[in-house]
Amino acid sequence: MNRIVQKKQLSNDVFQLKVEAPLIAEERKPGQFIVLMLNSDYGERIPLTIADASEKEGTISLIFQAVGKTTIELSQLNEGDEIANLLGPLGAPTHIEKFGKVVCVGGGIGVAPLHPIAKGMKEAGNEVITIVGSRNKELLILEDEMKSIADELIVCTDDGSYGRKCLVTEPLKELCEMDSKPDLVVAIGPPIMMKFCALTTKPYKVPTVVSLNTIMIDGTGMCGGCRVTVGGSTKFVCVDGPEFDGHLVDFDNMMNRLSAYKDFEERARHNCKMMAAADAKGGNS
């Protein structure tokens, strides 16, 4: 069992949990993730990127958006509560070295897994420019943390309520058009955002890494649920990734697979909210 030692609400549906997991905290590297189960007897297994870790405290930080049944239930836990199972660290770590100029692009909740990568790139001696985007100011997360790491921080909102009113691809294109274009781009966010980041950098031949978050069950490559097509070959996100060359990922195929269980997910989310409402009123249904 892994005890929750701290809980923060970062925005309307986004939460940060600091969880006791000393062995994972000791071994984890930027880009890796865990798979958790809330209950040891039943429930789904979901992957969450390790947003930060403290070897001294023996804790890891998980940042997630309460959008599905399990993440809604996870958001209802409080400090002192326990998570039944945590498996990790999983996945291949981010390849970090001194590339030169590295642009880190995060969209929405994707800013969370981007944070340790940007931090690692800066510690390796790179010039780090960070672009973060969200639909509006209220949904923006980790601005101060990213600002403390980056040489330059560019904030974009869809509605113009904060920073620049544009998509993250607009400043990304501007940076690619400069004489000193980026040596590497790392993009993490919704699949459609990563797709267009890769399309933006491709004409300029700027290497682009994306981190994929697909349907995942065991996290060891055995179930095949997380398979994606990269450069015409089948890869498993949990063991071959989660990071891949963005110019080679078949995003359309990936997005089609992500929508395969949409109806089931909607029903499970609806039932979860109904049960939570009944519990809040003292009901037993």
PDB file of C-alpha atoms in Angstrom:
ATOM      1  CA  MET A   1       0.000   0.000   0.000  1.00  0.00           C
ATOM      2  CA  ASN A   2       1.220   3.501  -0.893  1.00  0.00           C
ATOM      3  CA  ARG A   3       0.109   6.333   1.379  1.00  0.00           C
ATOM      4  CA  ILE A   4      -0.829   9.763   0.039  1.00  0.00           C
ATOM      5  CA  VAL A   5       1.154  12.336   2.013  1.00  0.00           C
ATOM      6  CA  GLN A   6       0.083  15.464   0.146  1.00  0.00           C
ATOM      7  CA  LYS A   7      -2.775  16.492  -2.134  1.00  0.00           C
ATOM      8  CA  LYS A   8      -3.131  19.694  -4.163  1.00  0.00           C
ATOM      9  CA  GLN A   9      -5.744  20.818  -6.655  1.00  0.00           C
ATOM     10  CA  LEU A  10      -3.944  22.606  -9.491  1.00  0.00           C
ATOM     11  CA  SER A  11      -6.996  23.565 -11.545  1.00  0.00           C
ATOM     12  CA  ASN A  12     -10.644  22.644 -11.933  1.00  0.00           C
ATOM     13  CA  ASP A  13     -10.108  18.922 -12.624  1.00  0.00           C
ATOM     14  CA  VAL A  14      -6.332  18.576 -12.224  1.00  0.00           C
ATOM     15  CA  PHE A  15      -4.808  17.194  -9.030  1.00  0.00           C
ATOM     16  CA  GLN A  16      -1.325  16.529  -7.699  1.00  0.00           C
ATOM     17  CA  LEU A  17      -0.671  13.707  -5.255  1.00  0.00           C
ATOM     18  CA  LYS A  18       2.577  13.086  -3.429  1.00  0.00           C
ATOM     19  CA  VAL A  19       2.679   9.367  -2.683  1.00  0.00           C
ATOM     20  CA  GLU A  20       5.033   7.231  -0.609  1.00  0.00           C
ATOM     21  CA  ALA A  21       6.968   4.968  -2.991  1.00  0.00           C
ATOM     22  CA  PRO A  22      10.632   4.920  -1.877  1.00  0.00           C
ATOM     23  CA  LEU A  23      11.882   2.258  -4.304  1.00  0.00           C
ATOM     24  CA  ILE A  24      10.290   3.977  -7.296  1.00  0.00           C
ATOM     25  CA  ALA A  25      11.577   7.378  -6.148  1.00  0.00           C
ATOM     26  CA  GLU A  26      15.098   5.972  -5.976  1.00  0.00           C
ATOM     27  CA  GLU A  27      15.088   4.421  -9.442  1.00  0.00           C
ATOM     28  CA  ARG A  28      12.877   6.733 -11.521  1.00  0.00           C
ATOM     29  CA  LYS A  29      14.264   8.844 -14.356  1.00  0.00           C
ATOM     30  CA  PRO A  30      12.661  11.608 -16.481  1.00  0.00           C
ATOM     31  CA  GLY A  31      10.131  10.258 -18.965  1.00  0.00           C
ATOM     32  CA  GLN A  32       9.174   7.155 -16.974  1.00  0.00           C
ATOM     33  CA  PHE A  33       5.762   6.303 -15.582  1.00  0.00           C
ATOM     34  CA  ILE A  34       3.888   4.060 -13.161  1.00  0.00           C
ATOM     35  CA  VAL A  35       0.779   1.892 -13.454  1.00  0.00           C
ATOM     36  CA  LEU A  36      -1.593   2.022 -10.504  1.00  0.00           C
ATOM     37  CA  MET A  37      -4.616   0.169  -9.169  1.00  0.00           C
ATOM     38  CA  LEU A  38      -6.767   1.820  -6.532  1.00  0.00           C
ATOM     39  CA  ASN A  39      -7.997  -1.506  -5.165  1.00  0.00           C
ATOM     40  CA  SER A  40      -6.034  -4.754  -5.078  1.00  0.00           C
ATOM     41  CA  ASP A  41      -9.116  -6.895  -5.793  1.00  0.00           C
ATOM     42  CA  TYR A  42     -10.777  -5.063  -8.679  1.00  0.00           C
ATOM     43  CA  GLY A  43     -10.570  -1.960 -10.851  1.00  0.00           C
ATOM     44  CA  GLU A  44      -8.646  -0.922 -13.913  1.00  0.00           C
ATOM     45  CA  ARG A  45      -4.932  -0.294 -14.217  1.00  0.00           C
ATOM     46  CA  ILE A  46      -3.989   3.162 -15.468  1.00  0.00           C
ATOM     47  CA  PRO A  47      -0.614   4.679 -16.418  1.00  0.00           C
ATOM     48  CA  LEU A  48       0.490   8.006 -14.943  1.00  0.00           C
ATOM     49  CA  THR A  49       3.772   9.785 -15.611  1.00  0.00           C
ATOM     50  CA  ILE A  50       6.011  10.489 -12.641  1.00  0.00           C
ATOM     51  CA  ALA A  51       5.973  14.294 -12.519  1.00  0.00           C
ATOM     52  CA  ASP A  52       8.636  14.539  -9.803  1.00  0.00           C
ATOM     53  CA  ALA A  53      10.302  12.472  -7.101  1.00  0.00           C
ATOM     54  CA  SER A  54      12.206  12.906  -3.853  1.00  0.00           C
ATOM     55  CA  GLU A  55      14.654  10.182  -2.865  1.00  0.00           C
ATOM     56  CA  LYS A  56      15.090  11.859   0.519  1.00  0.00           C
ATOM     57  CA  GLU A  57      11.356  11.753   1.274  1.00  0.00           C
ATOM     58  CA  GLY A  58      10.789   8.488  -0.565  1.00  0.00           C
ATOM     59  CA  THR A  59       7.902   9.994  -2.508  1.00  0.00           C
ATOM     60  CA  ILE A  60       6.791  10.477  -6.091  1.00  0.00           C
ATOM     61  CA  SER A  61       4.429  13.124  -7.471  1.00  0.00           C
ATOM     62  CA  LEU A  62       1.554  12.192  -9.753  1.00  0.00           C
ATOM     63  CA  ILE A  63      -0.393  14.850 -11.657  1.00  0.00           C
ATOM     64  CA  PHE A  64      -3.601  13.806 -13.394  1.00  0.00           C
ATOM     65  CA  GLN A  65      -6.884  15.097 -14.740  1.00  0.00           C
ATOM     66  CA  ALA A  66     -10.101  13.631 -13.346  1.00  0.00           C
ATOM     67  CA  VAL A  67     -11.751  12.673 -16.630  1.00  0.00           C
ATOM     68  CA  GLY A  68     -12.450   8.929 -16.357  1.00  0.00           C
ATOM     69  CA  LYS A  69     -13.834   6.574 -13.715  1.00  0.00           C
ATOM     70  CA  THR A  70     -10.497   5.718 -12.108  1.00  0.00           C
ATOM     71  CA  THR A  71      -9.045   9.229 -12.193  1.00  0.00           C
ATOM     72  CA  ILE A  72     -12.289  10.597 -10.686  1.00  0.00           C
ATOM     73  CA  GLU A  73     -12.034   8.026  -7.893  1.00  0.00           C
ATOM     74  CA  LEU A  74      -8.341   8.857  -7.451  1.00  0.00           C
ATOM     75  CA  SER A  75      -9.196  12.560  -7.122  1.00  0.00           C
ATOM     76  CA  GLN A  76     -11.573  11.733  -4.264  1.00  0.00           C
ATOM     77  CA  LEU A  77      -8.785  10.276  -2.116  1.00  0.00           C
ATOM     78  CA  ASN A  78      -7.241  12.474   0.567  1.00  0.00           C
ATOM     79  CA  GLU A  79      -4.028  12.764   2.528  1.00  0.00           C
ATOM     80  CA  GLY A  80      -3.581   9.644   4.632  1.00  0.00           C
ATOM     81  CA  ASP A  81      -5.500   7.426   2.207  1.00  0.00           C
ATOM     82  CA  GLU A  82      -3.653   4.611   0.447  1.00  0.00           C
ATOM     83  CA  ILE A  83      -3.332   3.386  -3.136  1.00  0.00           C
ATOM     84  CA  ALA A  84      -3.324  -0.403  -3.300  1.00  0.00           C
ATOM     85  CA  ASN A  85      -0.764  -1.003  -6.045  1.00  0.00           C
ATOM     86  CA  LEU A  86       1.922   1.028  -7.786  1.00  0.00           C
ATOM     87  CA  LEU A  87       4.087  -0.611 -10.441  1.00  0.00           C
ATOM     88  CA  GLY A  88       7.165   1.189 -11.715  1.00  0.00           C
ATOM     89  CA  PRO A  89       9.209   2.865 -12.844  1.00  0.00           C
ATOM     90  CA  LEU A  90       8.178   1.705 -16.305  1.00  0.00           C
ATOM     91  CA  GLY A  91       9.142   2.700 -19.826  1.00  0.00           C
ATOM     92  CA  ALA A  92      12.410   3.842 -21.321  1.00  0.00           C
ATOM     93  CA  PRO A  93      13.813   7.048 -19.777  1.00  0.00           C
ATOM     94  CA  THR A  94      14.209  10.202 -21.831  1.00  0.00           C
ATOM     95  CA  HIS A  95      17.519  10.398 -23.661  1.00  0.00           C
ATOM     96  CA  ILE A  96      19.127  13.450 -22.069  1.00  0.00           C
ATOM     97  CA  GLU A  97      22.415  14.996 -23.138  1.00  0.00           C
ATOM     98  CA  LYS A  98      23.733  18.405 -24.155  1.00  0.00           C
ATOM     99  CA  PHE A  99      21.992  18.968 -27.493  1.00  0.00           C
ATOM    100  CA  GLY A 100      22.246  22.772 -27.556  1.00  0.00           C
ATOM    101  CA  LYS A 101      18.886  24.528 -27.877  1.00  0.00           C
ATOM    102  CA  VAL A 102      15.985  22.380 -26.682  1.00  0.00           C
ATOM    103  CA  VAL A 103      12.376  23.499 -27.040  1.00  0.00           C
ATOM    104  CA  CYS A 104       9.956  21.758 -24.668  1.00  0.00           C
ATOM    105  CA  VAL A 105       6.288  22.035 -25.675  1.00  0.00           C
ATOM    106  CA  GLY A 106       3.521  21.082 -23.255  1.00  0.00           C
ATOM    107  CA  GLY A 107      -0.217  21.150 -23.824  1.00  0.00           C
ATOM    108  CA  GLY A 108      -2.742  20.899 -21.010  1.00  0.00           C
ATOM    109  CA  ILE A 109      -1.959  18.076 -18.605  1.00  0.00           C
ATOM    110  CA  GLY A 110       1.083  17.262 -20.784  1.00  0.00           C
ATOM    111  CA  VAL A 111       2.988  19.999 -18.933  1.00  0.00           C
ATOM    112  CA  ALA A 112       3.252  17.591 -15.969  1.00  0.00           C
ATOM    113  CA  PRO A 113       5.342  14.869 -17.669  1.00  0.00           C
ATOM    114  CA  LEU A 114       7.269  17.593 -19.506  1.00  0.00           C
ATOM    115  CA  HIS A 115       8.492  19.150 -16.243  1.00  0.00           C
ATOM    116  CA  PRO A 116      11.113  16.525 -15.242  1.00  0.00           C
ATOM    117  CA  ILE A 117      12.325  16.327 -18.843  1.00  0.00           C
ATOM    118  CA  ALA A 118      12.811  20.087 -19.115  1.00  0.00           C
ATOM    119  CA  LYS A 119      14.578  20.021 -15.752  1.00  0.00           C
ATOM    120  CA  GLY A 120      16.885  17.222 -16.900  1.00  0.00           C
ATOM    121  CA  MET A 121      17.663  19.003 -20.170  1.00  0.00           C
ATOM    122  CA  LYS A 122      18.572  22.188 -18.309  1.00  0.00           C
ATOM    123  CA  GLU A 123      20.793  20.316 -15.842  1.00  0.00           C
ATOM    124  CA  ALA A 124      22.606  18.749 -18.827  1.00  0.00           C
ATOM    125  CA  GLY A 125      23.652  22.237 -19.965  1.00  0.00           C
ATOM    126  CA  ASN A 126      21.087  22.925 -22.678  1.00  0.00           C
ATOM    127  CA  GLU A 127      19.413  26.212 -23.475  1.00  0.00           C
ATOM    128  CA  VAL A 128      15.787  25.377 -22.696  1.00  0.00           C
ATOM    129  CA  ILE A 129      12.856  27.251 -24.193  1.00  0.00           C
ATOM    130  CA  THR A 130       9.494  26.104 -22.899  1.00  0.00           C
ATOM    131  CA  ILE A 131       6.128  26.603 -24.579  1.00  0.00           C
ATOM    132  CA  VAL A 132       3.074  25.743 -22.482  1.00  0.00           C
ATOM    133  CA  GLY A 133      -0.511  25.930 -23.657  1.00  0.00           C
ATOM    134  CA  SER A 134      -4.024  25.443 -22.319  1.00  0.00           C
ATOM    135  CA  ARG A 135      -7.576  26.304 -23.287  1.00  0.00           C
ATOM    136  CA  ASN A 136      -7.667  29.168 -20.765  1.00  0.00           C
ATOM    137  CA  LYS A 137      -5.745  30.663 -17.849  1.00  0.00           C
ATOM    138  CA  GLU A 138      -7.591  28.575 -15.238  1.00  0.00           C
ATOM    139  CA  LEU A 139      -6.371  25.325 -16.808  1.00  0.00           C
ATOM    140  CA  LEU A 140      -2.703  26.323 -16.939  1.00  0.00           C
ATOM    141  CA  ILE A 141      -0.522  24.268 -14.572  1.00  0.00           C
ATOM    142  CA  LEU A 142       3.071  24.380 -13.275  1.00  0.00           C
ATOM    143  CA  GLU A 143       3.787  27.829 -14.736  1.00  0.00           C
ATOM    144  CA  ASP A 144       6.123  28.852 -11.897  1.00  0.00           C
ATOM    145  CA  GLU A 145       7.926  25.508 -11.943  1.00  0.00           C
ATOM    146  CA  MET A 146       8.538  25.689 -15.682  1.00  0.00           C
ATOM    147  CA  LYS A 147       9.589  29.336 -15.463  1.00  0.00           C
ATOM    148  CA  SER A 148      12.240  28.448 -12.863  1.00  0.00           C
ATOM    149  CA  ILE A 149      13.772  25.906 -15.257  1.00  0.00           C
ATOM    150  CA  ALA A 150      13.551  27.552 -18.668  1.00  0.00           C
ATOM    151  CA  ASP A 151      15.712  30.254 -20.211  1.00  0.00           C
ATOM    152  CA  GLU A 152      12.491  31.470 -21.815  1.00  0.00           C
ATOM    153  CA  LEU A 153       8.869  30.600 -21.109  1.00  0.00           C
ATOM    154  CA  ILE A 154       6.121  31.193 -23.683  1.00  0.00           C
ATOM    155  CA  VAL A 155       2.518  30.828 -22.511  1.00  0.00           C
ATOM    156  CA  CYS A 156      -0.347  30.294 -24.965  1.00  0.00           C
ATOM    157  CA  THR A 157      -4.085  30.100 -24.329  1.00  0.00           C
ATOM    158  CA  ASP A 158      -6.772  29.267 -26.860  1.00  0.00           C
ATOM    159  CA  ASP A 159      -9.060  32.072 -25.658  1.00  0.00           C
ATOM    160  CA  GLY A 160      -6.361  34.682 -25.051  1.00  0.00           C
ATOM    161  CA  SER A 161      -7.168  34.943 -21.343  1.00  0.00           C
ATOM    162  CA  TYR A 162      -3.447  34.719 -20.537  1.00  0.00           C
ATOM    163  CA  GLY A 163      -0.216  34.929 -22.499  1.00  0.00           C
ATOM    164  CA  ARG A 164      -0.494  34.756 -26.272  1.00  0.00           C
ATOM    165  CA  LYS A 165      -3.783  33.940 -27.946  1.00  0.00           C
ATOM    166  CA  CYS A 166      -2.606  31.131 -30.188  1.00  0.00           C
ATOM    167  CA  LEU A 167      -1.847  27.442 -30.405  1.00  0.00           C
ATOM    168  CA  VAL A 168       1.557  26.215 -29.232  1.00  0.00           C
ATOM    169  CA  THR A 169       2.510  25.504 -32.842  1.00  0.00           C
ATOM    170  CA  GLU A 170       2.656  29.223 -33.646  1.00  0.00           C
ATOM    171  CA  PRO A 171       5.663  30.112 -31.430  1.00  0.00           C
ATOM    172  CA  LEU A 172       7.159  26.713 -32.240  1.00  0.00           C
ATOM    173  CA  LYS A 173       7.152  27.591 -35.942  1.00  0.00           C
ATOM    174  CA  GLU A 174       8.682  30.995 -35.189  1.00  0.00           C
ATOM    175  CA  LEU A 175      11.541  29.327 -33.305  1.00  0.00           C
ATOM    176  CA  CYS A 176      12.108  26.873 -36.174  1.00  0.00           C
ATOM    177  CA  GLU A 177      12.355  29.782 -38.613  1.00  0.00           C
ATOM    178  CA  MET A 178      15.143  31.472 -36.656  1.00  0.00           C
ATOM    179  CA  ASP A 179      18.742  31.257 -37.858  1.00  0.00           C
ATOM    180  CA  SER A 180      19.587  29.346 -34.670  1.00  0.00           C
ATOM    181  CA  LYS A 181      16.742  26.864 -34.925  1.00  0.00           C
ATOM    182  CA  PRO A 182      16.210  24.267 -32.168  1.00  0.00           C
ATOM    183  CA  ASP A 183      18.496  21.253 -31.972  1.00  0.00           C
ATOM    184  CA  LEU A 184      15.671  19.230 -30.431  1.00  0.00           C
ATOM    185  CA  VAL A 185      11.958  19.590 -29.718  1.00  0.00           C
ATOM    186  CA  VAL A 186      10.149  17.587 -27.039  1.00  0.00           C
ATOM    187  CA  ALA A 187       6.347  17.767 -27.286  1.00  0.00           C
ATOM    188  CA  ILE A 188       3.885  16.265 -24.809  1.00  0.00           C
ATOM    189  CA  GLY A 189       0.143  16.805 -24.734  1.00  0.00           C
ATOM    190  CA  PRO A 190      -3.044  15.682 -26.482  1.00  0.00           C
ATOM    191  CA  PRO A 191      -2.359  13.480 -29.527  1.00  0.00           C
ATOM    192  CA  ILE A 192      -3.666  16.101 -31.952  1.00  0.00           C
ATOM    193  CA  MET A 193      -1.302  18.687 -30.458  1.00  0.00           C
ATOM    194  CA  MET A 194       1.703  16.380 -30.747  1.00  0.00           C
ATOM    195  CA  LYS A 195       0.736  15.524 -34.328  1.00  0.00           C
ATOM    196  CA  PHE A 196       0.744  19.168 -35.386  1.00  0.00           C
ATOM    197  CA  CYS A 197       3.924  19.930 -33.443  1.00  0.00           C
ATOM    198  CA  ALA A 198       5.610  17.167 -35.455  1.00  0.00           C
ATOM    199  CA  LEU A 199       4.122  18.502 -38.697  1.00  0.00           C
ATOM    200  CA  THR A 200       5.394  21.976 -37.777  1.00  0.00           C
ATOM    201  CA  THR A 201       8.992  20.891 -37.173  1.00  0.00           C
ATOM    202  CA  LYS A 202       9.273  18.379 -40.015  1.00  0.00           C
ATOM    203  CA  PRO A 203       9.863  20.884 -42.887  1.00  0.00           C
ATOM    204  CA  TYR A 204      12.726  22.389 -40.866  1.00  0.00           C
ATOM    205  CA  LYS A 205      14.269  18.968 -40.159  1.00  0.00           C
ATOM    206  CA  VAL A 206      14.234  19.599 -36.412  1.00  0.00           C
ATOM    207  CA  PRO A 207      14.363  16.291 -34.470  1.00  0.00           C
ATOM    208  CA  THR A 208      11.112  15.960 -32.512  1.00  0.00           C
ATOM    209  CA  VAL A 209      10.365  13.598 -29.647  1.00  0.00           C
ATOM    210  CA  VAL A 210       6.802  12.922 -28.477  1.00  0.00           C
ATOM    211  CA  SER A 211       5.603  11.019 -25.416  1.00  0.00           C
ATOM    212  CA  LEU A 212       2.566   8.835 -26.086  1.00  0.00           C
ATOM    213  CA  ASN A 213      -0.162   7.957 -23.610  1.00  0.00           C
ATOM    214  CA  THR A 214      -2.175   5.079 -25.043  1.00  0.00           C
ATOM    215  CA  ILE A 215      -4.529   2.420 -23.722  1.00  0.00           C
ATOM    216  CA  MET A 216      -2.386   0.383 -21.362  1.00  0.00           C
ATOM    217  CA  ILE A 217      -3.053  -2.556 -19.047  1.00  0.00           C
ATOM    218  CA  ASP A 218      -0.046  -4.467 -17.749  1.00  0.00           C
ATOM    219  CA  GLY A 219       2.746  -2.045 -18.627  1.00  0.00           C
ATOM    220  CA  THR A 220       5.144  -4.860 -19.556  1.00  0.00           C
ATOM    221  CA  GLY A 221       4.406  -5.358 -23.271  1.00  0.00           C
ATOM    222  CA  MET A 222       2.424  -8.576 -22.809  1.00  0.00           C
ATOM    223  CA  CYS A 223      -1.155  -7.401 -23.474  1.00  0.00           C
ATOM    224  CA  GLY A 224      -0.469  -5.442 -26.672  1.00  0.00           C
ATOM    225  CA  GLY A 225      -3.125  -2.856 -25.857  1.00  0.00           C
ATOM    226  CA  CYS A 226      -0.681   0.029 -26.161  1.00  0.00           C
ATOM    227  CA  ARG A 227       0.565  -0.821 -29.639  1.00  0.00           C
ATOM    228  CA  VAL A 228       1.228   2.007 -32.074  1.00  0.00           C
ATOM    229  CA  THR A 229       2.669   2.243 -35.568  1.00  0.00           C
ATOM    230  CA  VAL A 230       6.003   4.053 -35.779  1.00  0.00           C
ATOM    231  CA  GLY A 231       7.823   4.229 -39.079  1.00  0.00           C
ATOM    232  CA  GLY A 232       5.619   1.442 -40.440  1.00  0.00           C
ATOM    233  CA  SER A 233       6.481  -0.957 -37.603  1.00  0.00           C
ATOM    234  CA  THR A 234       4.436  -1.964 -34.576  1.00  0.00           C
ATOM    235  CA  LYS A 235       5.783  -0.692 -31.272  1.00  0.00           C
ATOM    236  CA  PHE A 236       4.560  -1.073 -27.703  1.00  0.00           C
ATOM    237  CA  VAL A 237       4.390   2.228 -25.839  1.00  0.00           C
ATOM    238  CA  CYS A 238       4.951   0.675 -22.408  1.00  0.00           C
ATOM    239  CA  VAL A 239       8.312  -0.941 -23.225  1.00  0.00           C
ATOM    240  CA  ASP A 240       9.515   0.612 -26.500  1.00  0.00           C
ATOM    241  CA  GLY A 241       8.411   4.081 -25.383  1.00  0.00           C
ATOM    242  CA  PRO A 242       6.693   6.096 -24.199  1.00  0.00           C
ATOM    243  CA  GLU A 243       8.863   8.421 -26.309  1.00  0.00           C
ATOM    244  CA  PHE A 244       9.188   8.125 -30.079  1.00  0.00           C
ATOM    245  CA  ASP A 245      10.288  10.103 -33.111  1.00  0.00           C
ATOM    246  CA  GLY A 246       7.278  12.337 -33.714  1.00  0.00           C
ATOM    247  CA  HIS A 247       7.928  12.436 -37.455  1.00  0.00           C
ATOM    248  CA  LEU A 248       7.421   8.660 -37.665  1.00  0.00           C
ATOM    249  CA  VAL A 249       4.350   8.159 -35.428  1.00  0.00           C
ATOM    250  CA  ASP A 250       1.063   7.293 -37.157  1.00  0.00           C
ATOM    251  CA  PHE A 251      -1.051   9.650 -35.041  1.00  0.00           C
ATOM    252  CA  ASP A 252      -4.282   9.021 -36.951  1.00  0.00           C
ATOM    253  CA  ASN A 253      -4.103   5.294 -36.237  1.00  0.00           C
ATOM    254  CA  MET A 254      -3.273   5.998 -32.598  1.00  0.00           C
ATOM    255  CA  MET A 255      -6.217   8.379 -32.175  1.00  0.00           C
ATOM    256  CA  ASN A 256      -8.592   5.851 -33.744  1.00  0.00           C
ATOM    257  CA  ARG A 257      -7.449   3.215 -31.250  1.00  0.00           C
ATOM    258  CA  LEU A 258      -7.837   5.634 -28.341  1.00  0.00           C
ATOM    259  CA  SER A 259     -11.506   6.134 -29.236  1.00  0.00           C
ATOM    260  CA  ALA A 260     -12.276   2.389 -29.384  1.00  0.00           C
ATOM    261  CA  TYR A 261     -13.727   2.259 -25.869  1.00  0.00           C
ATOM    262  CA  LYS A 262     -15.217   5.750 -25.776  1.00  0.00           C
ATOM    263  CA  ASP A 263     -18.801   4.575 -25.134  1.00  0.00           C
ATOM    264  CA  PHE A 264     -17.714   2.236 -22.324  1.00  0.00           C
ATOM    265  CA  GLU A 265     -15.618   4.980 -20.750  1.00  0.00           C
ATOM    266  CA  GLU A 266     -18.517   7.435 -20.863  1.00  0.00           C
ATOM    267  CA  ARG A 267     -20.869   4.993 -19.134  1.00  0.00           C
ATOM    268  CA  ALA A 268     -18.281   4.174 -16.461  1.00  0.00           C
ATOM    269  CA  ARG A 269     -17.641   7.884 -15.847  1.00  0.00           C
ATOM    270  CA  HIS A 270     -21.372   8.594 -15.595  1.00  0.00           C
ATOM    271  CA  ASN A 271     -21.905   5.757 -13.102  1.00  0.00           C
ATOM    272  CA  CYS A 272     -18.907   6.912 -11.057  1.00  0.00           C
ATOM    273  CA  LYS A 273     -20.298  10.453 -10.786  1.00  0.00           C
ATOM    274  CA  MET A 274     -23.754   9.138  -9.872  1.00  0.00           C
ATOM    275  CA  MET A 275     -22.306   6.992  -7.092  1.00  0.00           C
ATOM    276  CA  ALA A 276     -20.225   9.884  -5.781  1.00  0.00           C
ATOM    277  CA  ALA A 277     -23.293  12.111  -5.686  1.00  0.00           C
ATOM    278  CA  ALA A 278     -25.266   9.418  -3.841  1.00  0.00           C
ATOM    279  CA  ASP A 279     -22.458   8.963  -1.297  1.00  0.00           C
ATOM    280  CA  ALA A 280     -22.325  12.724  -0.727  1.00  0.00           C
ATOM    281  CA  LYS A 281     -26.057  12.688   0.113  1.00  0.00           C
ATOM    282  CA  GLY A 282     -25.659   9.714   2.412  1.00  0.00           C
ATOM    283  CA  GLY A 283     -27.221   7.270  -0.008  1.00  0.00           C
ATOM    284  CA  ASN A 284     -26.129   3.699  -0.596  1.00  0.00           C
ATOM    285  CA  SER A 285     -26.783   3.298  -4.317  1.00  0.00           C
TER     286      SER A 285
END
